[in-house]
Amino acid sequence: MAMKDYSDEFKADAVALYESMPGATYKSIAADLGINRATLREWVLRDRERRGAGPVSRAQGRKAAAGAGQTASAADPDERIRQLEARVAELEASERKLATERDILRKAAKYFGRGDQLVRSRFQFVDDHRDAFGVKRLCQVLGVNRSSYYKWLAGRQVRAARQWDDQLLAERIRQVHADSGGAYGSPRVTAELRDAGLLVNEKRVARVMREYVITGIRLRRRVRTTIPDPAASVVPDLFQRDFTAPEPGLKYMGDITYLPLAGGEFLYLATVLDCFSRKVVGWSIADHMRTSLVEDALRMAARTRGGLDGSVFHSDHGAQYGSKAFAGLCDQLGVARSMGAVGTSADNAACESFHASLKRETLQGARDYGEPATCRNKVFAWLTRYNTRRRHSANGHLSPNEYERRHHAAKLTLAA
């Protein structure tokens, strides 16, 4: 308990202590004595009045103390040595601190180069090195808040569970992706997983595919296959860029695309697609682009559908589609011809997109198919799988065959 009444001796000793330490403050001396700062100051001022000495500022006192210290240091070599040793120790401590911070930043560079989110990787770095450097020092060097780190640390179990779930989902995605020949992106993968009974969001599938580097394939160069015939008869555009149909067998579209082989050679593929389901109802592969190529594809479509009478076939202005021979075949099958504008790929965009998907998913980044037989096998396998299993975004991620089957089933139900 602090004293309430102080003896004259105690007051004199307190004043003498303060006066003997010019560099000290009222606050520090009062704290050591356990008295109030104002009380000590009052005692000192009274003593100075009694002695007839004016008040001395603390700055003057500190200056005098410094001068005294310098005099003492100059006079005492041992004191000078002690001061130098203290300074050396201070510099060594500072150097150790800087070395520690340098080591922290060097180690942290490996974490920040992983491609993870920056804040998350900082917290992970702090957690991995907390035993070596301490949380406080790590957070100071990396510029993160300690409370935020501890909040992140508290959610570790939740994150671990989510990461485990993502890992399991990635395995399912890889299986679906592999079954598609490496072609499916997140929308089709999501549809496949949902059909398998897994309730999953497409955004999450896209995120997991991105994090686990499950990607599709991109196309390379293009070769011109549409060469118009200046002498061909004028054919109207009956589609007007409407590539949809209310029923199967009403509207068809076709095009030719190149299939690159080893050595700079090519095969050529002509296709016929039904606008209702985007089903490939006819195709033909040859080493030429003569009219017989597109004629064979149209004849196959007629066999697949059991006839094309009353339908419309849309194409670009390629010489094959504008030839008299092809026009005669269309008249024979009862097909009305339609053509888009010259030099406008958008007027046959659906076929362009179909061929782009075919080459992207069969070439898988390669420059060519190799030998002709290998090319035919790959394209044939893809075309048949496209109709039976490959999910199409225009069909609500159903395959063309399944989309038509459900359409027919719905019609029978309504008729009943």
mmCIF file of C-alpha atoms in Angstrom:
data_model
loop_
_atom_site.group_PDB
_atom_site.id
_atom_site.type_symbol
_atom_site.label_atom_id
_atom_site.label_comp_id
_atom_site.label_asym_id
_atom_site.label_seq_id
_atom_site.Cartn_x
_atom_site.Cartn_y
_atom_site.Cartn_z
ATOM 1 C CA MET A 1 0.000 0.000 0.000
ATOM 2 C CA ALA A 2 1.314 3.456 -0.934
ATOM 3 C CA MET A 3 2.292 5.843 1.866
ATOM 4 C CA LYS A 4 -0.008 8.806 2.483
ATOM 5 C CA ASP A 5 2.402 10.790 4.719
ATOM 6 C CA TYR A 6 6.045 10.905 3.731
ATOM 7 C CA SER A 7 8.848 11.749 6.120
ATOM 8 C CA ASP A 8 11.173 14.651 5.431
ATOM 9 C CA GLU A 9 13.956 12.141 4.968
ATOM 10 C CA PHE A 10 11.992 10.250 2.297
ATOM 11 C CA LYS A 11 11.237 13.517 0.483
ATOM 12 C CA ALA A 12 14.877 14.606 0.620
ATOM 13 C CA ASP A 13 16.058 11.224 -0.691
ATOM 14 C CA ALA A 14 13.491 11.339 -3.506
ATOM 15 C CA VAL A 15 14.608 14.828 -4.544
ATOM 16 C CA ALA A 16 18.257 13.841 -4.302
ATOM 17 C CA LEU A 17 17.582 10.752 -6.490
ATOM 18 C CA TYR A 18 15.876 12.845 -9.137
ATOM 19 C CA GLU A 19 18.590 15.509 -9.149
ATOM 20 C CA SER A 20 21.319 12.882 -9.412
ATOM 21 C CA MET A 21 19.792 11.491 -12.662
ATOM 22 C CA PRO A 22 19.574 14.390 -15.173
ATOM 23 C CA GLY A 23 18.444 12.111 -17.978
ATOM 24 C CA ALA A 24 15.501 10.722 -16.030
ATOM 25 C CA THR A 25 11.919 11.985 -15.937
ATOM 26 C CA TYR A 26 9.507 12.702 -13.115
ATOM 27 C CA LYS A 27 7.368 9.832 -14.348
ATOM 28 C CA SER A 28 10.122 7.234 -14.299
ATOM 29 C CA ILE A 29 11.484 8.233 -10.864
ATOM 30 C CA ALA A 30 7.986 8.488 -9.386
ATOM 31 C CA ALA A 31 7.142 5.028 -10.709
ATOM 32 C CA ASP A 32 10.251 3.590 -9.071
ATOM 33 C CA LEU A 33 9.380 5.262 -5.748
ATOM 34 C CA GLY A 34 5.701 4.343 -5.895
ATOM 35 C CA ILE A 35 4.530 7.937 -5.651
ATOM 36 C CA ASN A 36 2.584 10.314 -7.854
ATOM 37 C CA ARG A 37 4.478 12.183 -10.587
ATOM 38 C CA ALA A 38 2.964 15.512 -9.520
ATOM 39 C CA THR A 39 3.970 14.884 -5.911
ATOM 40 C CA LEU A 40 7.596 14.313 -6.845
ATOM 41 C CA ARG A 41 7.628 17.398 -9.041
ATOM 42 C CA GLU A 42 6.236 19.517 -6.166
ATOM 43 C CA TRP A 43 8.977 18.263 -3.818
ATOM 44 C CA VAL A 44 11.698 19.052 -6.339
ATOM 45 C CA LEU A 45 10.420 22.562 -7.045
ATOM 46 C CA ARG A 46 10.100 23.352 -3.329
ATOM 47 C CA ASP A 47 13.648 22.145 -2.699
ATOM 48 C CA ARG A 48 14.970 24.326 -5.494
ATOM 49 C CA GLU A 49 13.109 27.369 -4.125
ATOM 50 C CA ARG A 50 14.567 26.697 -0.710
ATOM 51 C CA ARG A 51 18.033 26.480 -2.160
ATOM 52 C CA GLY A 52 17.440 29.520 -4.387
ATOM 53 C CA ALA A 53 18.091 27.478 -7.580
ATOM 54 C CA GLY A 54 15.903 28.116 -10.637
ATOM 55 C CA PRO A 55 14.063 25.326 -12.425
ATOM 56 C CA VAL A 56 16.218 23.353 -14.818
ATOM 57 C CA SER A 57 14.651 22.041 -18.032
ATOM 58 C CA ARG A 58 14.908 18.351 -18.765
ATOM 59 C CA ALA A 59 16.558 19.119 -22.132
ATOM 60 C CA GLN A 60 19.300 20.994 -20.332
ATOM 61 C CA GLY A 61 19.579 18.165 -17.861
ATOM 62 C CA ARG A 62 19.888 15.587 -20.646
ATOM 63 C CA LYS A 63 22.483 17.723 -22.401
ATOM 64 C CA ALA A 64 24.470 18.040 -19.214
ATOM 65 C CA ALA A 65 24.202 14.322 -18.628
ATOM 66 C CA ALA A 66 25.422 13.625 -22.145
ATOM 67 C CA GLY A 67 28.388 15.942 -21.624
ATOM 68 C CA ALA A 68 29.165 14.272 -18.354
ATOM 69 C CA GLY A 69 28.876 10.883 -19.970
ATOM 70 C CA GLN A 70 31.215 11.894 -22.784
ATOM 71 C CA THR A 71 33.711 13.296 -20.266
ATOM 72 C CA ALA A 72 33.487 10.115 -18.222
ATOM 73 C CA SER A 73 33.834 8.021 -21.360
ATOM 74 C CA ALA A 74 36.848 9.961 -22.532
ATOM 75 C CA ALA A 75 38.410 9.655 -19.115
ATOM 76 C CA ASP A 76 37.500 5.966 -18.654
ATOM 77 C CA PRO A 77 38.650 3.559 -21.441
ATOM 78 C CA ASP A 78 36.738 0.674 -19.870
ATOM 79 C CA GLU A 79 33.472 2.655 -20.137
ATOM 80 C CA ARG A 80 34.205 3.393 -23.784
ATOM 81 C CA ILE A 81 34.781 -0.305 -24.441
ATOM 82 C CA ARG A 82 31.487 -1.165 -22.748
ATOM 83 C CA GLN A 83 29.669 1.367 -24.969
ATOM 84 C CA LEU A 84 31.242 -0.046 -28.104
ATOM 85 C CA GLU A 85 30.383 -3.586 -27.092
ATOM 86 C CA ALA A 86 26.772 -2.536 -26.509
ATOM 87 C CA ARG A 87 26.657 -0.937 -29.954
ATOM 88 C CA VAL A 88 28.133 -4.047 -31.572
ATOM 89 C CA ALA A 89 25.544 -6.192 -29.828
ATOM 90 C CA GLU A 90 22.794 -3.876 -31.086
ATOM 91 C CA LEU A 91 24.081 -4.091 -34.659
ATOM 92 C CA GLU A 92 24.390 -7.880 -34.461
ATOM 93 C CA ALA A 93 20.800 -8.147 -33.243
ATOM 94 C CA SER A 94 19.664 -5.953 -36.132
ATOM 95 C CA GLU A 95 21.617 -8.076 -38.602
ATOM 96 C CA ARG A 96 20.063 -11.273 -37.230
ATOM 97 C CA LYS A 97 16.614 -9.733 -37.607
ATOM 98 C CA LEU A 98 17.284 -8.781 -41.233
ATOM 99 C CA ALA A 99 18.746 -12.219 -41.967
ATOM 100 C CA THR A 100 15.637 -13.858 -40.522
ATOM 101 C CA GLU A 101 13.370 -11.672 -42.626
ATOM 102 C CA ARG A 102 15.458 -12.462 -45.721
ATOM 103 C CA ASP A 103 15.138 -16.199 -45.058
ATOM 104 C CA ILE A 104 11.388 -15.836 -44.606
ATOM 105 C CA LEU A 105 10.974 -14.015 -47.905
ATOM 106 C CA ARG A 106 13.134 -16.512 -49.784
ATOM 107 C CA LYS A 107 11.067 -19.411 -48.539
ATOM 108 C CA ALA A 108 7.840 -17.517 -49.204
ATOM 109 C CA ALA A 109 8.763 -17.001 -52.873
ATOM 110 C CA LYS A 110 8.292 -20.741 -53.473
ATOM 111 C CA TYR A 111 4.784 -20.595 -52.079
ATOM 112 C CA PHE A 112 3.735 -17.521 -54.004
ATOM 113 C CA GLY A 113 4.859 -19.054 -57.277
ATOM 114 C CA ARG A 114 2.427 -21.953 -57.065
ATOM 115 C CA GLY A 115 -0.438 -20.140 -58.780
ATOM 116 C CA ASP A 116 -2.637 -20.355 -55.676
ATOM 117 C CA GLN A 117 -4.566 -17.434 -54.324
ATOM 118 C CA LEU A 118 -2.048 -15.058 -52.772
ATOM 119 C CA VAL A 119 -3.712 -14.594 -49.384
ATOM 120 C CA ARG A 120 -4.319 -18.311 -48.953
ATOM 121 C CA SER A 121 -0.708 -19.158 -49.776
ATOM 122 C CA ARG A 122 0.531 -16.511 -47.303
ATOM 123 C CA PHE A 123 -1.495 -18.051 -44.513
ATOM 124 C CA GLN A 124 -0.283 -21.518 -45.476
ATOM 125 C CA PHE A 125 3.308 -20.287 -45.412
ATOM 126 C CA VAL A 126 2.850 -18.819 -41.932
ATOM 127 C CA ASP A 127 1.377 -22.106 -40.724
ATOM 128 C CA ASP A 128 4.169 -24.208 -42.218
ATOM 129 C CA HIS A 129 6.970 -22.052 -40.721
ATOM 130 C CA ARG A 130 5.453 -20.888 -37.446
ATOM 131 C CA ASP A 131 7.734 -23.132 -35.364
ATOM 132 C CA ALA A 132 10.869 -21.772 -37.032
ATOM 133 C CA PHE A 133 10.106 -18.046 -37.045
ATOM 134 C CA GLY A 134 7.010 -17.445 -34.913
ATOM 135 C CA VAL A 135 3.592 -16.284 -36.075
ATOM 136 C CA LYS A 136 4.130 -12.638 -35.099
ATOM 137 C CA ARG A 137 7.353 -12.225 -37.075
ATOM 138 C CA LEU A 138 5.980 -14.081 -40.112
ATOM 139 C CA CYS A 139 2.828 -11.973 -40.232
ATOM 140 C CA GLN A 140 4.860 -8.773 -39.941
ATOM 141 C CA VAL A 141 7.202 -9.720 -42.784
ATOM 142 C CA LEU A 142 4.422 -10.964 -45.085
ATOM 143 C CA GLY A 143 2.070 -8.094 -44.293
ATOM 144 C CA VAL A 144 -0.881 -10.191 -43.101
ATOM 145 C CA ASN A 145 -3.085 -9.731 -40.076
ATOM 146 C CA ARG A 146 -2.571 -12.206 -37.255
ATOM 147 C CA SER A 147 -6.270 -12.347 -36.437
ATOM 148 C CA SER A 148 -7.019 -13.161 -40.083
ATOM 149 C CA TYR A 149 -4.441 -15.938 -39.983
ATOM 150 C CA TYR A 150 -5.993 -17.479 -36.873
ATOM 151 C CA LYS A 151 -9.430 -17.226 -38.479
ATOM 152 C CA TRP A 152 -8.066 -19.032 -41.517
ATOM 153 C CA LEU A 153 -6.503 -21.621 -39.250
ATOM 154 C CA ALA A 154 -9.817 -22.260 -37.488
ATOM 155 C CA GLY A 155 -11.415 -23.236 -40.817
ATOM 156 C CA ARG A 156 -8.775 -25.839 -41.626
ATOM 157 C CA GLN A 157 -11.047 -28.856 -41.145
ATOM 158 C CA VAL A 158 -13.750 -27.395 -43.363
ATOM 159 C CA ARG A 159 -11.218 -26.642 -46.088
ATOM 160 C CA ALA A 160 -9.694 -30.109 -45.812
ATOM 161 C CA ALA A 161 -13.120 -31.699 -46.227
ATOM 162 C CA ARG A 162 -13.880 -29.493 -49.231
ATOM 163 C CA GLN A 163 -10.505 -30.304 -50.778
ATOM 164 C CA TRP A 164 -11.143 -34.018 -50.320
ATOM 165 C CA ASP A 165 -14.559 -33.674 -51.978
ATOM 166 C CA ASP A 166 -12.967 -31.766 -54.862
ATOM 167 C CA GLN A 167 -10.394 -34.501 -55.264
ATOM 168 C CA LEU A 168 -13.096 -37.164 -55.479
ATOM 169 C CA LEU A 169 -15.033 -35.036 -57.940
ATOM 170 C CA ALA A 170 -11.885 -34.546 -60.039
ATOM 171 C CA GLU A 171 -11.533 -38.326 -60.340
ATOM 172 C CA ARG A 172 -15.118 -38.596 -61.586
ATOM 173 C CA ILE A 173 -14.523 -35.723 -64.012
ATOM 174 C CA ARG A 174 -11.353 -37.337 -65.363
ATOM 175 C CA GLN A 175 -13.286 -40.537 -66.063
ATOM 176 C CA VAL A 176 -16.026 -38.678 -67.933
ATOM 177 C CA HIS A 177 -13.429 -36.591 -69.746
ATOM 178 C CA ALA A 178 -11.494 -39.689 -70.782
ATOM 179 C CA ASP A 179 -14.650 -41.472 -71.963
ATOM 180 C CA SER A 180 -15.394 -38.476 -74.188
ATOM 181 C CA GLY A 181 -11.992 -38.736 -75.806
ATOM 182 C CA GLY A 182 -10.832 -35.626 -73.984
ATOM 183 C CA ALA A 183 -13.502 -33.550 -75.702
ATOM 184 C CA TYR A 184 -16.023 -32.628 -73.031
ATOM 185 C CA GLY A 185 -15.908 -29.266 -71.305
ATOM 186 C CA SER A 186 -17.619 -28.353 -68.035
ATOM 187 C CA PRO A 187 -21.219 -28.141 -69.413
ATOM 188 C CA ARG A 188 -21.179 -31.658 -70.905
ATOM 189 C CA VAL A 189 -19.234 -33.087 -67.979
ATOM 190 C CA THR A 190 -21.834 -31.629 -65.614
ATOM 191 C CA ALA A 191 -24.671 -33.166 -67.625
ATOM 192 C CA GLU A 192 -22.924 -36.555 -67.585
ATOM 193 C CA LEU A 193 -22.401 -36.420 -63.825
ATOM 194 C CA ARG A 194 -26.009 -35.428 -63.205
ATOM 195 C CA ASP A 195 -27.246 -38.326 -65.306
ATOM 196 C CA ALA A 196 -25.093 -40.569 -63.127
ATOM 197 C CA GLY A 197 -26.984 -39.274 -60.070
ATOM 198 C CA LEU A 198 -24.453 -36.732 -58.807
ATOM 199 C CA LEU A 199 -25.957 -33.340 -57.932
ATOM 200 C CA VAL A 200 -23.234 -30.880 -58.851
ATOM 201 C CA ASN A 201 -23.078 -27.264 -59.996
ATOM 202 C CA GLU A 202 -21.501 -26.454 -63.358
ATOM 203 C CA LYS A 203 -19.455 -23.632 -61.815
ATOM 204 C CA ARG A 204 -17.912 -26.080 -59.379
ATOM 205 C CA VAL A 205 -17.140 -28.535 -62.177
ATOM 206 C CA ALA A 206 -15.476 -25.731 -64.141
ATOM 207 C CA ARG A 207 -13.444 -24.697 -61.080
ATOM 208 C CA VAL A 208 -12.274 -28.243 -60.363
ATOM 209 C CA MET A 209 -11.378 -28.809 -64.006
ATOM 210 C CA ARG A 210 -9.392 -25.597 -63.978
ATOM 211 C CA GLU A 211 -7.585 -26.415 -60.722
ATOM 212 C CA TYR A 212 -6.778 -29.989 -61.776
ATOM 213 C CA VAL A 213 -5.852 -28.929 -65.339
ATOM 214 C CA ILE A 214 -8.517 -30.971 -67.126
ATOM 215 C CA THR A 215 -8.858 -29.154 -70.446
ATOM 216 C CA GLY A 216 -10.049 -29.644 -73.995
ATOM 217 C CA ILE A 217 -8.223 -29.299 -77.275
ATOM 218 C CA ARG A 218 -7.940 -26.373 -79.670
ATOM 219 C CA LEU A 219 -7.846 -26.292 -83.435
ATOM 220 C CA ARG A 220 -4.964 -25.174 -85.612
ATOM 221 C CA ARG A 221 -5.059 -23.903 -89.194
ATOM 222 C CA ARG A 222 -7.867 -23.979 -91.703
ATOM 223 C CA VAL A 223 -7.991 -25.002 -95.367
ATOM 224 C CA ARG A 224 -10.369 -23.447 -97.860
ATOM 225 C CA THR A 225 -12.948 -25.984 -99.055
ATOM 226 C CA THR A 226 -15.684 -23.651 -100.308
ATOM 227 C CA ILE A 227 -14.900 -22.739 -103.921
ATOM 228 C CA PRO A 228 -17.938 -21.195 -105.644
ATOM 229 C CA ASP A 229 -18.838 -21.928 -109.251
ATOM 230 C CA PRO A 230 -19.496 -18.631 -111.136
ATOM 231 C CA ALA A 231 -21.727 -20.481 -113.653
ATOM 232 C CA ALA A 232 -23.971 -22.073 -111.015
ATOM 233 C CA SER A 233 -27.673 -21.204 -110.922
ATOM 234 C CA VAL A 234 -28.985 -18.870 -108.238
ATOM 235 C CA VAL A 235 -30.354 -20.703 -105.182
ATOM 236 C CA PRO A 236 -32.389 -18.798 -102.523
ATOM 237 C CA ASP A 237 -31.544 -18.765 -98.818
ATOM 238 C CA LEU A 238 -34.482 -20.589 -97.213
ATOM 239 C CA PHE A 239 -32.828 -20.775 -93.786
ATOM 240 C CA GLN A 240 -31.940 -17.126 -93.075
ATOM 241 C CA ARG A 241 -29.514 -18.396 -90.407
ATOM 242 C CA ASP A 242 -32.261 -20.314 -88.611
ATOM 243 C CA PHE A 243 -30.663 -23.710 -87.995
ATOM 244 C CA THR A 244 -33.519 -25.115 -85.903
ATOM 245 C CA ALA A 245 -36.480 -27.279 -86.834
ATOM 246 C CA PRO A 246 -39.675 -28.330 -85.000
ATOM 247 C CA GLU A 247 -39.474 -31.935 -86.220
ATOM 248 C CA PRO A 248 -36.818 -34.348 -87.488
ATOM 249 C CA GLY A 249 -36.552 -34.749 -91.256
ATOM 250 C CA LEU A 250 -37.665 -31.241 -92.238
ATOM 251 C CA LYS A 251 -34.437 -29.248 -92.526
ATOM 252 C CA TYR A 252 -30.942 -30.509 -93.313
ATOM 253 C CA MET A 253 -27.606 -28.752 -93.700
ATOM 254 C CA GLY A 254 -24.309 -29.866 -95.173
ATOM 255 C CA ASP A 255 -20.707 -28.849 -95.720
ATOM 256 C CA ILE A 256 -17.247 -30.141 -96.655
ATOM 257 C CA THR A 257 -14.180 -30.055 -94.424
ATOM 258 C CA TYR A 258 -10.560 -31.138 -94.850
ATOM 259 C CA LEU A 259 -8.882 -33.918 -92.857
ATOM 260 C CA PRO A 260 -5.071 -33.369 -92.748
ATOM 261 C CA LEU A 261 -2.785 -36.363 -93.315
ATOM 262 C CA ALA A 262 0.949 -36.873 -92.884
ATOM 263 C CA GLY A 263 3.084 -35.333 -95.604
ATOM 264 C CA GLY A 264 0.721 -32.467 -96.333
ATOM 265 C CA GLU A 265 -1.982 -34.582 -97.982
ATOM 266 C CA PHE A 266 -5.713 -34.432 -97.191
ATOM 267 C CA LEU A 267 -8.890 -36.457 -97.094
ATOM 268 C CA TYR A 268 -12.223 -34.650 -97.333
ATOM 269 C CA LEU A 269 -15.411 -35.210 -95.380
ATOM 270 C CA ALA A 270 -18.909 -34.220 -96.531
ATOM 271 C CA THR A 271 -21.709 -34.346 -93.954
ATOM 272 C CA VAL A 272 -25.486 -33.957 -93.759
ATOM 273 C CA LEU A 273 -26.959 -32.870 -90.395
ATOM 274 C CA ASP A 274 -30.586 -32.782 -89.302
ATOM 275 C CA CYS A 275 -31.362 -29.315 -87.910
ATOM 276 C CA PHE A 276 -33.769 -30.696 -85.312
ATOM 277 C CA SER A 277 -31.289 -32.816 -83.333
ATOM 278 C CA ARG A 278 -27.989 -32.047 -85.131
ATOM 279 C CA LYS A 279 -27.794 -35.762 -85.907
ATOM 280 C CA VAL A 280 -25.346 -36.769 -88.654
ATOM 281 C CA VAL A 281 -27.672 -38.633 -91.013
ATOM 282 C CA GLY A 282 -25.200 -38.857 -93.886
ATOM 283 C CA TRP A 283 -21.484 -38.564 -94.550
ATOM 284 C CA SER A 284 -18.816 -39.486 -97.069
ATOM 285 C CA ILE A 285 -14.994 -39.501 -96.924
ATOM 286 C CA ALA A 286 -12.798 -39.351 -100.037
ATOM 287 C CA ASP A 287 -9.415 -38.107 -101.244
ATOM 288 C CA HIS A 288 -11.099 -35.574 -103.561
ATOM 289 C CA MET A 289 -13.708 -32.807 -103.484
ATOM 290 C CA ARG A 290 -15.644 -33.757 -106.601
ATOM 291 C CA THR A 291 -19.431 -33.587 -106.696
ATOM 292 C CA SER A 292 -19.709 -37.314 -106.018
ATOM 293 C CA LEU A 293 -18.439 -36.624 -102.467
ATOM 294 C CA VAL A 294 -21.498 -34.569 -101.510
ATOM 295 C CA GLU A 295 -23.829 -36.778 -103.550
ATOM 296 C CA ASP A 296 -22.768 -39.864 -101.574
ATOM 297 C CA ALA A 297 -23.402 -38.045 -98.286
ATOM 298 C CA LEU A 298 -26.908 -37.012 -99.402
ATOM 299 C CA ARG A 299 -27.748 -40.525 -100.594
ATOM 300 C CA MET A 300 -26.720 -41.926 -97.199
ATOM 301 C CA ALA A 301 -29.013 -39.386 -95.511
ATOM 302 C CA ALA A 302 -31.895 -40.563 -97.698
ATOM 303 C CA ARG A 303 -31.237 -44.168 -96.646
ATOM 304 C CA THR A 304 -30.929 -43.232 -92.963
ATOM 305 C CA ARG A 305 -34.216 -41.314 -92.937
ATOM 306 C CA GLY A 306 -36.058 -43.589 -95.373
ATOM 307 C CA GLY A 307 -36.360 -40.718 -97.834
ATOM 308 C CA LEU A 308 -35.926 -36.937 -97.975
ATOM 309 C CA ASP A 309 -39.023 -35.969 -99.908
ATOM 310 C CA GLY A 310 -40.376 -32.549 -98.917
ATOM 311 C CA SER A 311 -37.286 -31.507 -96.919
ATOM 312 C CA VAL A 312 -34.895 -28.572 -97.389
ATOM 313 C CA PHE A 313 -31.111 -28.932 -97.704
ATOM 314 C CA HIS A 314 -28.933 -25.897 -96.927
ATOM 315 C CA SER A 315 -25.266 -25.463 -97.900
ATOM 316 C CA ASP A 316 -22.691 -22.827 -98.817
ATOM 317 C CA HIS A 317 -21.846 -21.817 -102.387
ATOM 318 C CA GLY A 318 -19.250 -24.527 -102.978
ATOM 319 C CA ALA A 319 -18.978 -25.671 -106.581
ATOM 320 C CA GLN A 320 -20.071 -29.186 -105.598
ATOM 321 C CA TYR A 321 -23.390 -27.993 -104.144
ATOM 322 C CA GLY A 322 -23.997 -25.634 -107.054
ATOM 323 C CA SER A 323 -23.362 -28.232 -109.747
ATOM 324 C CA LYS A 324 -26.050 -29.514 -112.121
ATOM 325 C CA ALA A 325 -25.405 -33.072 -110.984
ATOM 326 C CA PHE A 326 -26.147 -32.253 -107.344
ATOM 327 C CA ALA A 327 -29.192 -30.200 -108.312
ATOM 328 C CA GLY A 328 -30.469 -33.191 -110.282
ATOM 329 C CA LEU A 329 -29.991 -35.510 -107.292
ATOM 330 C CA CYS A 330 -31.925 -33.112 -105.050
ATOM 331 C CA ASP A 331 -34.775 -33.029 -107.576
ATOM 332 C CA GLN A 332 -34.731 -36.809 -107.732
ATOM 333 C CA LEU A 333 -34.971 -37.112 -103.907
ATOM 334 C CA GLY A 334 -37.582 -34.348 -103.613
ATOM 335 C CA VAL A 335 -35.262 -31.982 -101.756
ATOM 336 C CA ALA A 336 -35.473 -28.171 -102.012
ATOM 337 C CA ARG A 337 -32.036 -26.524 -102.109
ATOM 338 C CA SER A 338 -31.028 -23.523 -99.966
ATOM 339 C CA MET A 339 -27.769 -21.539 -99.976
ATOM 340 C CA GLY A 340 -26.429 -18.708 -97.849
ATOM 341 C CA ALA A 341 -24.685 -15.599 -99.088
ATOM 342 C CA VAL A 342 -21.374 -15.921 -100.952
ATOM 343 C CA GLY A 343 -18.332 -15.705 -98.669
ATOM 344 C CA THR A 344 -20.369 -15.554 -95.438
ATOM 345 C CA SER A 345 -19.544 -18.416 -93.095
ATOM 346 C CA ALA A 346 -22.236 -17.331 -90.629
ATOM 347 C CA ASP A 347 -24.890 -18.500 -93.106
ATOM 348 C CA ASN A 348 -23.691 -22.051 -92.535
ATOM 349 C CA ALA A 349 -22.370 -21.593 -88.978
ATOM 350 C CA ALA A 350 -23.876 -24.771 -87.512
ATOM 351 C CA CYS A 351 -21.975 -26.997 -89.924
ATOM 352 C CA GLU A 352 -18.791 -24.990 -89.385
ATOM 353 C CA SER A 353 -19.120 -25.521 -85.651
ATOM 354 C CA PHE A 354 -19.793 -29.237 -86.097
ATOM 355 C CA HIS A 355 -16.654 -29.754 -88.173
ATOM 356 C CA ALA A 356 -14.597 -27.711 -85.741
ATOM 357 C CA SER A 357 -15.713 -29.958 -82.877
ATOM 358 C CA LEU A 358 -14.956 -33.089 -84.910
ATOM 359 C CA LYS A 359 -11.365 -32.089 -85.667
ATOM 360 C CA ARG A 360 -10.720 -30.704 -82.212
ATOM 361 C CA GLU A 361 -11.822 -33.940 -80.556
ATOM 362 C CA THR A 362 -10.244 -36.374 -83.025
ATOM 363 C CA LEU A 363 -6.946 -34.593 -83.646
ATOM 364 C CA GLN A 364 -6.564 -33.667 -79.951
ATOM 365 C CA GLY A 365 -3.886 -31.093 -80.708
ATOM 366 C CA ALA A 366 -2.009 -33.145 -83.341
ATOM 367 C CA ARG A 367 -1.186 -31.574 -86.702
ATOM 368 C CA ASP A 368 -2.512 -34.488 -88.747
ATOM 369 C CA TYR A 369 -4.148 -37.909 -88.550
ATOM 370 C CA GLY A 370 -1.195 -39.792 -89.997
ATOM 371 C CA GLU A 371 -2.147 -42.434 -92.578
ATOM 372 C CA PRO A 372 -5.482 -42.367 -94.506
ATOM 373 C CA ALA A 373 -6.706 -45.587 -92.868
ATOM 374 C CA THR A 374 -6.080 -44.164 -89.389
ATOM 375 C CA CYS A 375 -7.921 -40.989 -90.329
ATOM 376 C CA ARG A 376 -10.952 -42.916 -91.626
ATOM 377 C CA ASN A 377 -11.134 -45.039 -88.496
ATOM 378 C CA LYS A 378 -10.943 -42.087 -86.122
ATOM 379 C CA VAL A 379 -13.527 -40.022 -87.976
ATOM 380 C CA PHE A 380 -15.896 -42.964 -88.421
ATOM 381 C CA ALA A 381 -15.709 -43.803 -84.704
ATOM 382 C CA TRP A 382 -16.343 -40.191 -83.737
ATOM 383 C CA LEU A 383 -19.328 -39.773 -86.095
ATOM 384 C CA THR A 384 -21.080 -42.863 -84.781
ATOM 385 C CA ARG A 385 -20.366 -41.978 -81.165
ATOM 386 C CA TYR A 386 -21.529 -38.416 -81.839
ATOM 387 C CA ASN A 387 -25.017 -39.696 -82.684
ATOM 388 C CA THR A 388 -25.280 -42.288 -79.932
ATOM 389 C CA ARG A 389 -23.438 -40.866 -76.928
ATOM 390 C CA ARG A 390 -21.942 -37.392 -77.366
ATOM 391 C CA ARG A 391 -23.931 -34.739 -75.532
ATOM 392 C CA HIS A 392 -24.934 -31.684 -77.547
ATOM 393 C CA SER A 393 -25.569 -28.291 -75.998
ATOM 394 C CA ALA A 394 -28.336 -27.548 -78.514
ATOM 395 C CA ASN A 395 -30.179 -30.657 -77.278
ATOM 396 C CA GLY A 396 -30.045 -29.785 -73.599
ATOM 397 C CA HIS A 397 -26.890 -31.912 -73.341
ATOM 398 C CA LEU A 398 -28.550 -35.005 -74.745
ATOM 399 C CA SER A 399 -27.119 -37.046 -77.609
ATOM 400 C CA PRO A 400 -28.888 -36.610 -80.982
ATOM 401 C CA ASN A 401 -30.358 -40.118 -80.867
ATOM 402 C CA GLU A 402 -31.626 -39.682 -77.298
ATOM 403 C CA TYR A 403 -33.050 -36.269 -78.134
ATOM 404 C CA GLU A 404 -35.040 -37.686 -81.045
ATOM 405 C CA ARG A 405 -36.149 -40.709 -79.008
ATOM 406 C CA ARG A 406 -37.595 -38.484 -76.280
ATOM 407 C CA HIS A 407 -39.284 -36.315 -78.887
ATOM 408 C CA HIS A 408 -41.014 -39.307 -80.459
ATOM 409 C CA ALA A 409 -41.982 -40.660 -77.025
ATOM 410 C CA ALA A 410 -43.542 -37.328 -76.089
ATOM 411 C CA LYS A 411 -45.562 -37.289 -79.340
ATOM 412 C CA LEU A 412 -46.874 -40.800 -78.720
ATOM 413 C CA THR A 413 -47.889 -39.803 -75.208
ATOM 414 C CA LEU A 414 -49.811 -36.789 -76.495
ATOM 415 C CA ALA A 415 -51.478 -38.876 -79.200
ATOM 416 C CA ALA A 416 -52.618 -41.467 -76.667
#
